[in-house]
mmCIF file of C-alpha atoms and ligand atoms in Angstrom:
data_model
loop_
_atom_site.group_PDB
_atom_site.id
_atom_site.type_symbol
_atom_site.label_atom_id
_atom_site.label_comp_id
_atom_site.label_asym_id
_atom_site.label_seq_id
_atom_site.Cartn_x
_atom_site.Cartn_y
_atom_site.Cartn_z
ATOM 1 C CA MET A 1 -23.748 48.306 85.860
ATOM 2 C CA THR A 2 -25.578 45.668 87.767
ATOM 3 C CA GLY A 3 -28.971 44.059 87.488
ATOM 4 C CA SER A 4 -30.733 42.652 84.550
ATOM 5 C CA SER A 5 -30.923 45.496 82.206
ATOM 6 C CA ALA A 6 -29.047 48.398 80.795
ATOM 7 C CA VAL A 7 -32.027 50.653 81.517
ATOM 8 C CA GLY A 8 -32.358 49.581 85.145
ATOM 9 C CA SER A 9 -35.391 47.311 84.996
ATOM 10 C CA ALA A 10 -36.321 44.804 87.653
ATOM 11 C CA PRO A 11 -33.726 42.058 88.496
ATOM 12 C CA THR A 12 -33.735 38.648 86.815
ATOM 13 C CA PRO A 13 -37.097 37.124 87.595
ATOM 14 C CA ALA A 14 -37.199 35.033 90.734
ATOM 15 C CA SER A 15 -38.784 32.179 88.811
ATOM 16 C CA GLY A 16 -35.355 30.724 88.160
ATOM 17 C CA ARG A 17 -33.427 30.178 84.991
ATOM 18 C CA ARG A 18 -36.104 28.191 83.157
ATOM 19 C CA SER A 19 -39.800 28.994 83.690
ATOM 20 C CA SER A 20 -42.437 26.318 83.828
ATOM 21 C CA GLU A 21 -43.325 27.164 80.165
ATOM 22 C CA GLY A 22 -39.800 26.272 79.146
ATOM 23 C CA PHE A 23 -38.656 29.777 78.662
ATOM 24 C CA ARG A 24 -34.971 30.365 79.120
ATOM 25 C CA LEU A 25 -34.567 33.118 81.677
ATOM 26 C CA GLY A 26 -30.800 32.646 82.605
ATOM 27 C CA ASN A 27 -29.621 35.559 80.509
ATOM 28 C CA GLU A 28 -29.133 38.716 82.585
ATOM 29 C CA ILE A 29 -30.143 41.055 79.761
ATOM 30 C CA LEU A 30 -33.883 41.394 79.180
ATOM 31 C CA ALA A 31 -33.589 42.064 75.398
ATOM 32 C CA PHE A 32 -31.365 38.979 75.030
ATOM 33 C CA ARG A 33 -33.761 36.883 77.069
ATOM 34 C CA PHE A 34 -36.268 37.863 74.467
ATOM 35 C CA VAL A 35 -33.945 36.859 71.690
ATOM 36 C CA ALA A 36 -33.677 33.407 73.416
ATOM 37 C CA THR A 37 -37.428 32.799 72.810
ATOM 38 C CA LEU A 38 -36.086 31.395 69.503
ATOM 39 C CA GLY A 39 -33.721 28.704 70.614
ATOM 40 C CA GLU A 40 -31.260 26.510 68.647
ATOM 41 C CA ARG A 41 -30.947 29.250 66.052
ATOM 42 C CA ARG A 42 -27.963 27.509 64.380
ATOM 43 C CA ALA A 43 -29.573 24.034 64.246
ATOM 44 C CA ASP A 44 -33.282 23.317 64.218
ATOM 45 C CA PRO A 45 -34.775 26.473 65.657
ATOM 46 C CA VAL A 46 -37.206 26.055 68.594
ATOM 47 C CA GLU A 47 -40.003 28.678 68.662
ATOM 48 C CA ARG A 48 -41.062 29.347 72.288
ATOM 49 C CA ILE A 49 -43.490 32.149 71.376
ATOM 50 C CA GLY A 50 -45.530 30.269 68.779
ATOM 51 C CA THR A 51 -48.878 31.836 69.894
ATOM 52 C CA PRO A 52 -50.087 35.120 71.266
ATOM 53 C CA GLU A 53 -50.657 33.351 74.594
ATOM 54 C CA GLN A 54 -47.088 32.142 74.798
ATOM 55 C CA LEU A 55 -45.947 35.691 74.134
ATOM 56 C CA ARG A 56 -48.107 36.969 76.942
ATOM 57 C CA ALA A 57 -46.661 34.181 79.204
ATOM 58 C CA TRP A 58 -43.160 35.241 78.334
ATOM 59 C CA LEU A 59 -44.035 38.882 79.256
ATOM 60 C CA ILE A 60 -45.524 37.661 82.565
ATOM 61 C CA ALA A 61 -42.450 35.543 83.292
ATOM 62 C CA ASN A 62 -40.346 38.679 82.847
ATOM 63 C CA GLU A 63 -42.563 40.836 85.014
ATOM 64 C CA LEU A 64 -43.970 42.783 82.025
ATOM 65 C CA GLY A 65 -47.370 41.456 81.702
ATOM 66 C CA SER A 66 -50.542 40.225 83.345
ATOM 67 C CA ALA A 67 -53.067 37.428 82.625
ATOM 68 C CA ASP A 68 -55.653 39.960 81.422
ATOM 69 C CA MET A 69 -53.279 41.533 78.838
ATOM 70 C CA PRO A 70 -54.774 41.328 75.322
ATOM 71 C CA ALA A 71 -52.488 39.549 72.850
ATOM 72 C CA SER A 72 -53.274 39.062 69.206
ATOM 73 C CA GLU A 73 -51.650 37.462 66.147
ATOM 74 C CA SER A 74 -50.618 40.910 64.848
ATOM 75 C CA LEU A 75 -48.956 41.707 68.182
ATOM 76 C CA LEU A 76 -47.077 38.337 67.928
ATOM 77 C CA ARG A 77 -45.906 39.124 64.430
ATOM 78 C CA ASP A 78 -44.645 42.585 65.502
ATOM 79 C CA ALA A 79 -42.960 40.988 68.581
ATOM 80 C CA ARG A 80 -41.154 38.409 66.464
ATOM 81 C CA ALA A 81 -40.078 41.122 64.026
ATOM 82 C CA LEU A 82 -38.690 43.187 66.961
ATOM 83 C CA ARG A 83 -36.887 40.026 68.336
ATOM 84 C CA GLU A 84 -35.219 39.288 65.044
ATOM 85 C CA ALA A 85 -34.068 42.857 64.621
ATOM 86 C CA ILE A 86 -32.452 42.737 68.046
ATOM 87 C CA HIS A 87 -30.802 39.422 67.102
ATOM 88 C CA ARG A 88 -29.439 40.725 63.869
ATOM 89 C CA ALA A 89 -28.275 43.991 65.276
ATOM 90 C CA GLY A 90 -26.619 42.194 68.281
ATOM 91 C CA THR A 91 -24.963 39.634 66.054
ATOM 92 C CA ALA A 92 -23.565 42.390 63.869
ATOM 93 C CA ILE A 93 -22.129 44.171 66.840
ATOM 94 C CA ALA A 94 -20.754 40.912 68.344
ATOM 95 C CA SER A 95 -18.811 40.365 65.128
ATOM 96 C CA GLY A 96 -17.342 43.882 65.187
ATOM 97 C CA GLY A 97 -19.786 45.428 62.690
ATOM 98 C CA VAL A 98 -22.641 47.859 62.975
ATOM 99 C CA PRO A 99 -26.362 47.034 62.695
ATOM 100 C CA ASP A 100 -28.229 47.316 59.453
ATOM 101 C CA PRO A 101 -29.931 50.745 59.290
ATOM 102 C CA ALA A 102 -33.340 49.151 58.733
ATOM 103 C CA ASP A 103 -32.908 47.180 62.023
ATOM 104 C CA GLU A 104 -31.884 50.328 63.871
ATOM 105 C CA GLU A 105 -34.954 52.126 62.448
ATOM 106 C CA LEU A 106 -37.238 49.416 63.621
ATOM 107 C CA LEU A 107 -35.725 49.522 67.154
ATOM 108 C CA ASN A 108 -36.034 53.245 67.233
ATOM 109 C CA ARG A 109 -39.631 53.106 66.200
ATOM 110 C CA TRP A 110 -40.309 50.897 69.133
ATOM 111 C CA THR A 111 -38.420 53.055 71.620
ATOM 112 C CA ALA A 112 -40.418 56.068 70.399
ATOM 113 C CA ARG A 113 -43.500 54.229 71.703
ATOM 114 C CA HIS A 114 -42.012 53.763 75.210
ATOM 115 C CA ARG A 115 -44.770 54.690 77.717
ATOM 116 C CA ALA A 116 -44.016 52.440 80.754
ATOM 117 C CA ARG A 117 -42.934 54.071 84.033
ATOM 118 C CA LEU A 118 -40.183 52.634 86.237
ATOM 119 C CA VAL A 119 -41.504 52.684 89.789
ATOM 120 C CA LEU A 120 -39.890 51.781 93.143
ATOM 121 C CA THR A 121 -42.038 49.542 95.220
ATOM 122 C CA GLY A 122 -40.762 47.914 98.399
ATOM 123 C CA GLY A 123 -37.180 48.616 97.362
ATOM 124 C CA ARG A 124 -37.617 46.947 93.963
ATOM 125 C CA ALA A 125 -37.792 48.644 90.621
ATOM 126 C CA ARG A 126 -40.688 47.458 88.472
ATOM 127 C CA TRP A 127 -42.176 48.580 85.160
ATOM 128 C CA HIS A 128 -45.642 50.033 85.494
ATOM 129 C CA LEU A 129 -47.430 49.640 82.108
ATOM 130 C CA PRO A 130 -50.117 51.957 80.771
ATOM 131 C CA GLU A 131 -53.628 50.445 80.553
ATOM 132 C CA THR A 132 -54.043 50.944 76.869
ATOM 133 C CA ASP A 133 -51.988 48.775 74.546
ATOM 134 C CA SER A 134 -50.045 47.404 77.410
ATOM 135 C CA ALA A 135 -48.466 44.564 75.509
ATOM 136 C CA ARG A 136 -46.913 46.956 72.989
ATOM 137 C CA ALA A 137 -45.758 49.134 75.816
ATOM 138 C CA ALA A 138 -44.136 46.069 77.363
ATOM 139 C CA LEU A 139 -42.329 45.300 74.068
ATOM 140 C CA ALA A 140 -41.181 48.950 73.976
ATOM 141 C CA VAL A 141 -39.410 48.257 77.332
ATOM 142 C CA VAL A 142 -37.667 45.326 75.670
ATOM 143 C CA ALA A 143 -36.674 47.540 72.761
ATOM 144 C CA LEU A 144 -35.398 50.292 75.091
ATOM 145 C CA ASP A 145 -33.307 47.647 76.824
ATOM 146 C CA ALA A 146 -31.958 46.452 73.424
ATOM 147 C CA VAL A 147 -31.019 49.904 72.335
ATOM 148 C CA ALA A 148 -29.296 50.753 75.620
ATOM 149 C CA THR A 149 -27.431 47.395 75.632
ATOM 150 C CA LEU A 150 -26.398 47.405 71.995
ATOM 151 C CA GLY A 151 -25.498 50.983 72.190
ATOM 152 C CA GLY A 152 -23.036 50.429 74.992
ATOM 153 C CA HIS A 153 -24.870 52.007 77.923
ATOM 154 C CA GLY A 154 -23.878 49.153 80.213
ATOM 155 C CA ASP A 155 -20.460 47.665 81.001
ATOM 156 C CA GLY A 156 -19.181 44.677 79.099
ATOM 157 C CA VAL A 157 -18.805 43.299 75.601
ATOM 158 C CA ILE A 158 -21.632 41.872 73.440
ATOM 159 C CA LYS A 159 -20.957 38.336 72.381
ATOM 160 C CA ARG A 160 -22.536 35.465 70.483
ATOM 161 C CA CYS A 161 -22.939 32.258 72.510
ATOM 162 C CA GLU A 162 -20.232 29.717 71.515
ATOM 163 C CA GLN A 163 -22.479 26.672 72.069
ATOM 164 C CA HIS A 164 -22.545 25.574 68.480
ATOM 165 C CA THR A 165 -26.342 25.288 68.007
ATOM 166 C CA CYS A 166 -27.417 28.276 70.092
ATOM 167 C CA GLY A 167 -26.792 31.585 68.336
ATOM 168 C CA GLY A 168 -27.948 33.477 71.391
ATOM 169 C CA LEU A 169 -26.398 36.741 72.631
ATOM 170 C CA PHE A 170 -25.058 37.891 75.933
ATOM 171 C CA VAL A 171 -23.037 40.685 77.542
ATOM 172 C CA ASP A 172 -19.704 39.528 78.971
ATOM 173 C CA THR A 173 -18.920 41.543 82.060
ATOM 174 C CA SER A 174 -16.500 39.048 83.445
ATOM 175 C CA ARG A 175 -12.913 39.993 84.390
ATOM 176 C CA GLY A 176 -10.723 39.211 81.470
ATOM 177 C CA ARG A 177 -13.836 38.948 79.184
ATOM 178 C CA ARG A 178 -13.610 35.087 79.134
ATOM 179 C CA ARG A 179 -17.313 34.258 79.262
ATOM 180 C CA ARG A 180 -18.412 32.063 76.336
ATOM 181 C CA TRP A 181 -21.983 31.077 76.806
ATOM 182 C CA CYS A 182 -25.324 32.910 77.012
ATOM 183 C CA SER A 183 -26.187 30.951 80.144
ATOM 184 C CA MET A 184 -24.035 28.694 82.261
ATOM 185 C CA ALA A 185 -27.187 26.768 83.332
ATOM 186 C CA THR A 186 -28.067 25.809 79.795
ATOM 187 C CA CYS A 187 -25.519 26.152 77.117
ATOM 188 C CA GLY A 188 -22.482 26.133 79.499
ATOM 189 C CA ASN A 189 -23.713 22.855 81.015
ATOM 190 C CA LYS A 190 -24.390 21.396 77.545
ATOM 191 C CA VAL A 191 -20.816 22.074 76.427
ATOM 192 C CA LYS A 192 -19.334 20.876 79.656
ATOM 193 C CA LYS A 193 -21.301 17.566 79.348
ATOM 194 C CA ALA A 194 -20.251 17.120 75.726
ATOM 195 C CA ASN A 195 -16.642 17.673 76.569
ATOM 196 C CA LEU A 196 -16.837 15.194 79.498
ATOM 197 C CA LYS A 197 -18.359 12.649 77.232
ATOM 198 C CA ALA A 198 -15.791 13.284 74.506
ATOM 199 C CA ALA A 199 -13.036 12.846 77.152
ATOM 200 C CA ARG A 200 -14.620 9.606 78.352
ATOM 201 C CA ASP A 201 -15.103 8.240 74.851
ATOM 202 C CA GLY A 202 -11.583 9.164 73.943
ATOM 203 C CA THR A 203 -12.721 11.387 71.023
ATOM 204 C CA GLU A 204 -11.545 14.835 70.273
ATOM 205 C CA PRO A 205 -12.912 17.173 72.982
ATOM 206 C CA GLY A 206 -13.938 20.779 72.387
ATOM 207 C CA LEU A 207 -15.393 20.276 68.974
ATOM 208 C CA THR A 208 -18.879 21.090 70.116
ATOM 209 C CA ASP A 209 -18.098 24.410 71.822
ATOM 210 C CA GLY A 210 -16.632 26.315 68.980
HETATM 211 ZN ZN1 ZN B 301 -26.249 29.857 74.333
#
């Protein structure tokens, strides 16, 4: 499998690994980029979708929204509940378990709402959202990606990021399955810097990267 998503959505947004709003977009998997909207999960969590407007901005940054898309507090609540179900289910699978049935049911309720169409335009696949309730249709795309990824539709192994404050998820498709961080550009760099500093200070290296 190549591309950003187990269900074949558009490639990783061209806006780079970190958007102007501070979203972390370096993860290849759409559903796990959504999980990363709550950062530093194992330290002081950083909420990057604190308002309906921020949720809409995240959807736009991931080519799943537009500026005129309605966004409400109840949508935000539902979005965060979806996000946390993906995180719990992914964490369970990463540690060799199975997701809680309640989380599976929540994900399945979302995929039942899937109404977006995948269309080919200029050689690129894009999600075309329905006009009514487009934000929930966009979240259903995220849920579909989560189910396909967690259920093993793509190649690779689901892992939890080893950067000690992160708690994010990723799919390791590397040869030998040696990847350790959700994103090299963020967590990978952080660990590398910490190890360099530890080496320079003569302290024990490697303590920060699990
Ligand atoms: Zn990470």
